[in-house]
GROMACS .gro file of C-alpha atoms in nm:
model
  266
    1UNK     CA    1   3.887  -2.563   2.415
    2UNK     CA    2   4.243  -2.603   2.536
    3UNK     CA    3   4.361  -2.936   2.674
    4UNK     CA    4   4.518  -2.910   3.021
    5UNK     CA    5   4.491  -2.531   2.997
    6UNK     CA    6   4.614  -2.303   3.271
    7UNK     CA    7   4.388  -2.021   3.384
    8UNK     CA    8   4.480  -1.750   3.631
    9UNK     CA    9   4.143  -1.582   3.695
   10UNK     CA   10   3.768  -1.643   3.684
   11UNK     CA   11   3.467  -1.410   3.700
   12UNK     CA   12   3.118  -1.557   3.737
   13UNK     CA   13   2.813  -1.359   3.620
   14UNK     CA   14   2.451  -1.451   3.682
   15UNK     CA   15   2.169  -1.514   3.928
   16UNK     CA   16   2.097  -1.756   4.214
   17UNK     CA   17   2.228  -2.054   4.018
   18UNK     CA   18   2.574  -1.895   4.004
   19UNK     CA   19   2.547  -1.745   4.353
   20UNK     CA   20   2.531  -2.102   4.481
   21UNK     CA   21   2.185  -2.155   4.627
   22UNK     CA   22   2.111  -2.406   4.788
   23UNK     CA   23   2.464  -2.528   4.866
   24UNK     CA   24   2.447  -2.402   5.224
   25UNK     CA   25   2.755  -2.369   5.445
   26UNK     CA   26   2.748  -2.387   5.827
   27UNK     CA   27   2.781  -2.009   5.856
   28UNK     CA   28   2.462  -1.957   5.654
   29UNK     CA   29   2.634  -1.849   5.333
   30UNK     CA   30   2.619  -2.033   5.003
   31UNK     CA   31   2.905  -2.203   4.824
   32UNK     CA   32   2.793  -2.346   4.487
   33UNK     CA   33   2.951  -2.467   4.166
   34UNK     CA   34   3.140  -2.146   4.087
   35UNK     CA   35   3.320  -2.149   4.426
   36UNK     CA   36   3.399  -2.519   4.380
   37UNK     CA   37   3.534  -2.453   4.033
   38UNK     CA   38   3.743  -2.160   4.156
   39UNK     CA   39   3.885  -2.375   4.435
   40UNK     CA   40   3.996  -2.643   4.193
   41UNK     CA   41   4.147  -2.388   3.955
   42UNK     CA   42   4.326  -2.217   4.244
   43UNK     CA   43   4.483  -2.549   4.343
   44UNK     CA   44   4.649  -2.560   4.000
   45UNK     CA   45   4.761  -2.197   3.982
   46UNK     CA   46   4.917  -2.006   4.274
   47UNK     CA   47   4.772  -1.658   4.303
   48UNK     CA   48   4.454  -1.755   4.117
   49UNK     CA   49   4.195  -1.477   4.138
   50UNK     CA   50   3.817  -1.510   4.151
   51UNK     CA   51   3.513  -1.283   4.156
   52UNK     CA   52   3.148  -1.382   4.168
   53UNK     CA   53   2.910  -1.100   4.072
   54UNK     CA   54   2.594  -1.313   4.085
   55UNK     CA   55   2.287  -1.207   4.282
   56UNK     CA   56   1.979  -1.422   4.332
   57UNK     CA   57   1.659  -1.332   4.149
   58UNK     CA   58   1.821  -1.123   3.877
   59UNK     CA   59   1.663  -1.104   3.531
   60UNK     CA   60   1.881  -1.086   3.223
   61UNK     CA   61   1.826  -0.709   3.192
   62UNK     CA   62   1.954  -0.658   3.547
   63UNK     CA   63   2.252  -0.885   3.485
   64UNK     CA   64   2.345  -0.681   3.178
   65UNK     CA   65   2.298  -0.349   3.357
   66UNK     CA   66   2.470  -0.440   3.685
   67UNK     CA   67   2.727  -0.712   3.618
   68UNK     CA   68   2.844  -0.728   3.257
   69UNK     CA   69   3.053  -0.412   3.237
   70UNK     CA   70   3.203  -0.483   3.581
   71UNK     CA   71   3.309  -0.830   3.467
   72UNK     CA   72   3.448  -0.704   3.137
   73UNK     CA   73   3.657  -0.441   3.314
   74UNK     CA   74   3.826  -0.710   3.523
   75UNK     CA   75   3.971  -0.874   3.207
   76UNK     CA   76   3.990  -1.227   3.356
   77UNK     CA   77   4.101  -1.539   3.173
   78UNK     CA   78   3.754  -1.698   3.208
   79UNK     CA   79   3.407  -1.548   3.240
   80UNK     CA   80   3.099  -1.763   3.299
   81UNK     CA   81   2.761  -1.616   3.204
   82UNK     CA   82   2.433  -1.783   3.299
   83UNK     CA   83   2.119  -1.572   3.271
   84UNK     CA   84   1.773  -1.550   3.123
   85UNK     CA   85   1.616  -1.850   3.294
   86UNK     CA   86   1.442  -1.633   3.554
   87UNK     CA   87   1.285  -1.443   3.265
   88UNK     CA   88   1.147  -1.761   3.109
   89UNK     CA   89   0.980  -1.856   3.438
   90UNK     CA   90   0.777  -1.535   3.451
   91UNK     CA   91   0.409  -1.558   3.346
   92UNK     CA   92   0.483  -1.325   3.056
   93UNK     CA   93   0.816  -1.280   2.884
   94UNK     CA   94   0.937  -1.110   2.567
   95UNK     CA   95   1.178  -1.371   2.431
   96UNK     CA   96   1.293  -1.129   2.162
   97UNK     CA   97   1.408  -0.890   2.433
   98UNK     CA   98   1.580  -1.173   2.621
   99UNK     CA   99   1.763  -1.270   2.301
  100UNK     CA  100   1.877  -0.912   2.244
  101UNK     CA  101   2.004  -0.870   2.600
  102UNK     CA  102   2.192  -1.201   2.593
  103UNK     CA  103   2.351  -1.099   2.266
  104UNK     CA  104   2.450  -0.764   2.418
  105UNK     CA  105   2.607  -0.941   2.716
  106UNK     CA  106   2.804  -1.184   2.500
  107UNK     CA  107   2.925  -0.908   2.268
  108UNK     CA  108   3.068  -0.720   2.566
  109UNK     CA  109   3.211  -1.018   2.752
  110UNK     CA  110   3.366  -1.230   2.477
  111UNK     CA  111   3.638  -0.976   2.384
  112UNK     CA  112   3.715  -0.909   2.752
  113UNK     CA  113   3.838  -1.258   2.841
  114UNK     CA  114   4.041  -1.546   2.709
  115UNK     CA  115   3.742  -1.780   2.727
  116UNK     CA  116   3.372  -1.708   2.771
  117UNK     CA  117   3.161  -1.997   2.903
  118UNK     CA  118   2.784  -2.015   2.851
  119UNK     CA  119   2.544  -2.281   2.977
  120UNK     CA  120   2.228  -2.466   2.892
  121UNK     CA  121   2.084  -2.461   3.244
  122UNK     CA  122   1.957  -2.779   3.410
  123UNK     CA  123   1.587  -2.844   3.462
  124UNK     CA  124   1.420  -3.057   3.728
  125UNK     CA  125   1.188  -3.324   3.588
  126UNK     CA  126   0.831  -3.237   3.679
  127UNK     CA  127   0.534  -3.018   3.585
  128UNK     CA  128   0.724  -2.688   3.606
  129UNK     CA  129   0.981  -2.806   3.353
  130UNK     CA  130   0.711  -2.934   3.118
  131UNK     CA  131   0.523  -2.605   3.135
  132UNK     CA  132   0.824  -2.389   3.059
  133UNK     CA  133   1.022  -2.632   2.841
  134UNK     CA  134   0.946  -2.451   2.509
  135UNK     CA  135   1.074  -2.119   2.648
  136UNK     CA  136   1.381  -2.282   2.800
  137UNK     CA  137   1.470  -2.459   2.478
  138UNK     CA  138   1.423  -2.136   2.285
  139UNK     CA  139   1.665  -1.971   2.529
  140UNK     CA  140   1.917  -2.251   2.485
  141UNK     CA  141   1.893  -2.215   2.108
  142UNK     CA  142   1.998  -1.852   2.154
  143UNK     CA  143   2.287  -1.965   2.375
  144UNK     CA  144   2.409  -2.213   2.114
  145UNK     CA  145   2.387  -1.956   1.837
  146UNK     CA  146   2.575  -1.691   2.034
  147UNK     CA  147   2.846  -1.939   2.130
  148UNK     CA  148   2.908  -2.030   1.767
  149UNK     CA  149   2.928  -1.667   1.660
  150UNK     CA  150   3.152  -1.549   1.943
  151UNK     CA  151   3.376  -1.848   2.015
  152UNK     CA  152   3.224  -1.925   2.354
  153UNK     CA  153   3.206  -2.269   2.513
  154UNK     CA  154   2.868  -2.418   2.604
  155UNK     CA  155   2.821  -2.649   2.902
  156UNK     CA  156   2.515  -2.866   2.836
  157UNK     CA  157   2.359  -2.919   3.178
  158UNK     CA  158   2.008  -2.941   3.034
  159UNK     CA  159   2.099  -3.261   2.852
  160UNK     CA  160   2.252  -3.430   3.158
  161UNK     CA  161   2.023  -3.703   3.301
  162UNK     CA  162   2.179  -3.667   3.646
  163UNK     CA  163   2.080  -3.302   3.678
  164UNK     CA  164   1.718  -3.357   3.576
  165UNK     CA  165   1.673  -3.606   3.861
  166UNK     CA  166   1.457  -3.453   4.141
  167UNK     CA  167   1.707  -3.589   4.395
  168UNK     CA  168   1.962  -3.338   4.267
  169UNK     CA  169   1.731  -3.049   4.363
  170UNK     CA  170   1.671  -2.882   4.698
  171UNK     CA  171   1.331  -2.869   4.869
  172UNK     CA  172   1.256  -2.538   4.693
  173UNK     CA  173   1.267  -2.727   4.358
  174UNK     CA  174   1.449  -2.432   4.201
  175UNK     CA  175   1.809  -2.481   4.316
  176UNK     CA  176   2.053  -2.768   4.312
  177UNK     CA  177   2.171  -2.968   4.611
  178UNK     CA  178   2.542  -2.969   4.704
  179UNK     CA  179   2.590  -3.281   4.489
  180UNK     CA  180   2.419  -3.105   4.200
  181UNK     CA  181   2.654  -2.808   4.232
  182UNK     CA  182   2.951  -3.045   4.246
  183UNK     CA  183   2.843  -3.198   3.917
  184UNK     CA  184   2.806  -2.857   3.754
  185UNK     CA  185   3.157  -2.760   3.868
  186UNK     CA  186   3.287  -3.083   3.717
  187UNK     CA  187   3.104  -3.014   3.391
  188UNK     CA  188   3.254  -2.666   3.356
  189UNK     CA  189   3.595  -2.796   3.460
  190UNK     CA  190   3.592  -3.056   3.184
  191UNK     CA  191   3.454  -2.813   2.925
  192UNK     CA  192   3.752  -2.586   2.996
  193UNK     CA  193   3.982  -2.873   2.899
  194UNK     CA  194   4.093  -2.968   3.247
  195UNK     CA  195   4.147  -3.334   3.348
  196UNK     CA  196   3.828  -3.506   3.471
  197UNK     CA  197   3.778  -3.600   3.832
  198UNK     CA  198   3.430  -3.746   3.768
  199UNK     CA  199   3.393  -3.851   3.402
  200UNK     CA  200   3.038  -3.970   3.469
  201UNK     CA  201   2.901  -3.652   3.629
  202UNK     CA  202   2.618  -3.649   3.373
  203UNK     CA  203   2.517  -4.016   3.409
  204UNK     CA  204   2.180  -4.108   3.563
  205UNK     CA  205   2.179  -4.130   3.941
  206UNK     CA  206   2.141  -4.488   4.072
  207UNK     CA  207   1.779  -4.569   4.145
  208UNK     CA  208   1.638  -4.572   4.497
  209UNK     CA  209   1.290  -4.668   4.622
  210UNK     CA  210   1.052  -4.376   4.556
  211UNK     CA  211   0.904  -4.199   4.858
  212UNK     CA  212   0.559  -4.307   4.966
  213UNK     CA  213   0.238  -4.112   4.910
  214UNK     CA  214   0.243  -3.952   5.255
  215UNK     CA  215   0.602  -3.839   5.220
  216UNK     CA  216   0.529  -3.689   4.877
  217UNK     CA  217   0.224  -3.500   4.998
  218UNK     CA  218   0.413  -3.371   5.304
  219UNK     CA  219   0.691  -3.248   5.077
  220UNK     CA  220   0.437  -3.080   4.847
  221UNK     CA  221   0.276  -2.895   5.137
  222UNK     CA  222   0.613  -2.781   5.273
  223UNK     CA  223   0.722  -2.667   4.928
  224UNK     CA  224   0.404  -2.465   4.877
  225UNK     CA  225   0.418  -2.301   5.221
  226UNK     CA  226   0.791  -2.225   5.238
  227UNK     CA  227   0.875  -2.154   4.875
  228UNK     CA  228   0.589  -2.137   4.624
  229UNK     CA  229   0.364  -1.891   4.808
  230UNK     CA  230   0.649  -1.648   4.892
  231UNK     CA  231   0.764  -1.667   4.528
  232UNK     CA  232   0.413  -1.583   4.406
  233UNK     CA  233   0.395  -1.300   4.656
  234UNK     CA  234   0.716  -1.147   4.522
  235UNK     CA  235   0.589  -1.172   4.164
  236UNK     CA  236   0.260  -1.000   4.254
  237UNK     CA  237   0.435  -0.714   4.434
  238UNK     CA  238   0.721  -0.672   4.187
  239UNK     CA  239   0.985  -0.766   4.443
  240UNK     CA  240   1.285  -0.995   4.404
  241UNK     CA  241   1.476  -1.214   4.648
  242UNK     CA  242   1.788  -1.027   4.540
  243UNK     CA  243   1.663  -0.675   4.609
  244UNK     CA  244   1.928  -0.482   4.802
  245UNK     CA  245   2.179  -0.770   4.801
  246UNK     CA  246   2.539  -0.701   4.698
  247UNK     CA  247   2.735  -0.922   4.462
  248UNK     CA  248   2.860  -1.240   4.626
  249UNK     CA  249   3.231  -1.166   4.570
  250UNK     CA  250   3.256  -0.827   4.399
  251UNK     CA  251   3.633  -0.796   4.366
  252UNK     CA  252   3.876  -1.006   4.162
  253UNK     CA  253   4.104  -1.123   4.442
  254UNK     CA  254   4.324  -1.426   4.520
  255UNK     CA  255   4.100  -1.716   4.616
  256UNK     CA  256   4.138  -1.956   4.905
  257UNK     CA  257   3.902  -2.247   4.966
  258UNK     CA  258   3.655  -2.156   5.242
  259UNK     CA  259   3.685  -2.334   5.574
  260UNK     CA  260   3.985  -2.536   5.461
  261UNK     CA  261   3.793  -2.759   5.218
  262UNK     CA  262   3.997  -2.944   4.960
  263UNK     CA  263   3.923  -2.836   4.602
  264UNK     CA  264   3.625  -3.017   4.455
  265UNK     CA  265   3.497  -3.171   4.777
  266UNK     CA  266   3.139  -3.137   4.885
   0.00000   0.00000   0.00000
């Protein structure tokens, strides 16, 4: 890690987490941590360029097939790679295959950039996390091992108390709120050796009175109707929320903050 490093370009590779769901903008598009990070980096470096190849719903095999070579060909200063978590959430998964594909991705990306950044993805406290925790931690062990072997940085979001708090997660319980994305951007920013804006991004969120029983049950019903049942339907029919969707920002071009937002603001 360089202290007060200067970077001129960023390419983000991944799935819905990197695409920016559920950090919704007024025009219906998503912003997310990678856009926030790019905005802050652009404020330091005139002409800063940014591409975001992420597409929601992608498995690690699809990320390798569709995004990795594109990102490597761009030869940016920084590449972020987050993938494999969608695989671990499937009813059946071959973790050996996931390991091999992640290794393939890192072997292609690490030589193509000045700094490769990997992540231990955050997990929302609750029954879903407990069910899939062993797979997730196996995945993060692979991430740590690959980082050591290839000189990549690892951003530990999984170990951050703030990001396990249910209040940092949208109603779909799969994607972070705008404040959650802001904290991820801060985490990557600091890991790259840039001066902190929020040194306590990882700290537990101040406590608030828990919602009552009726509010919790209403939220459960809404979650099941709007998000869980459609997700199950896609799994049963072999479809993905990202089918037919293009990359979020497919070209490495100069980046300007959308809608005039100051870098780092929510």
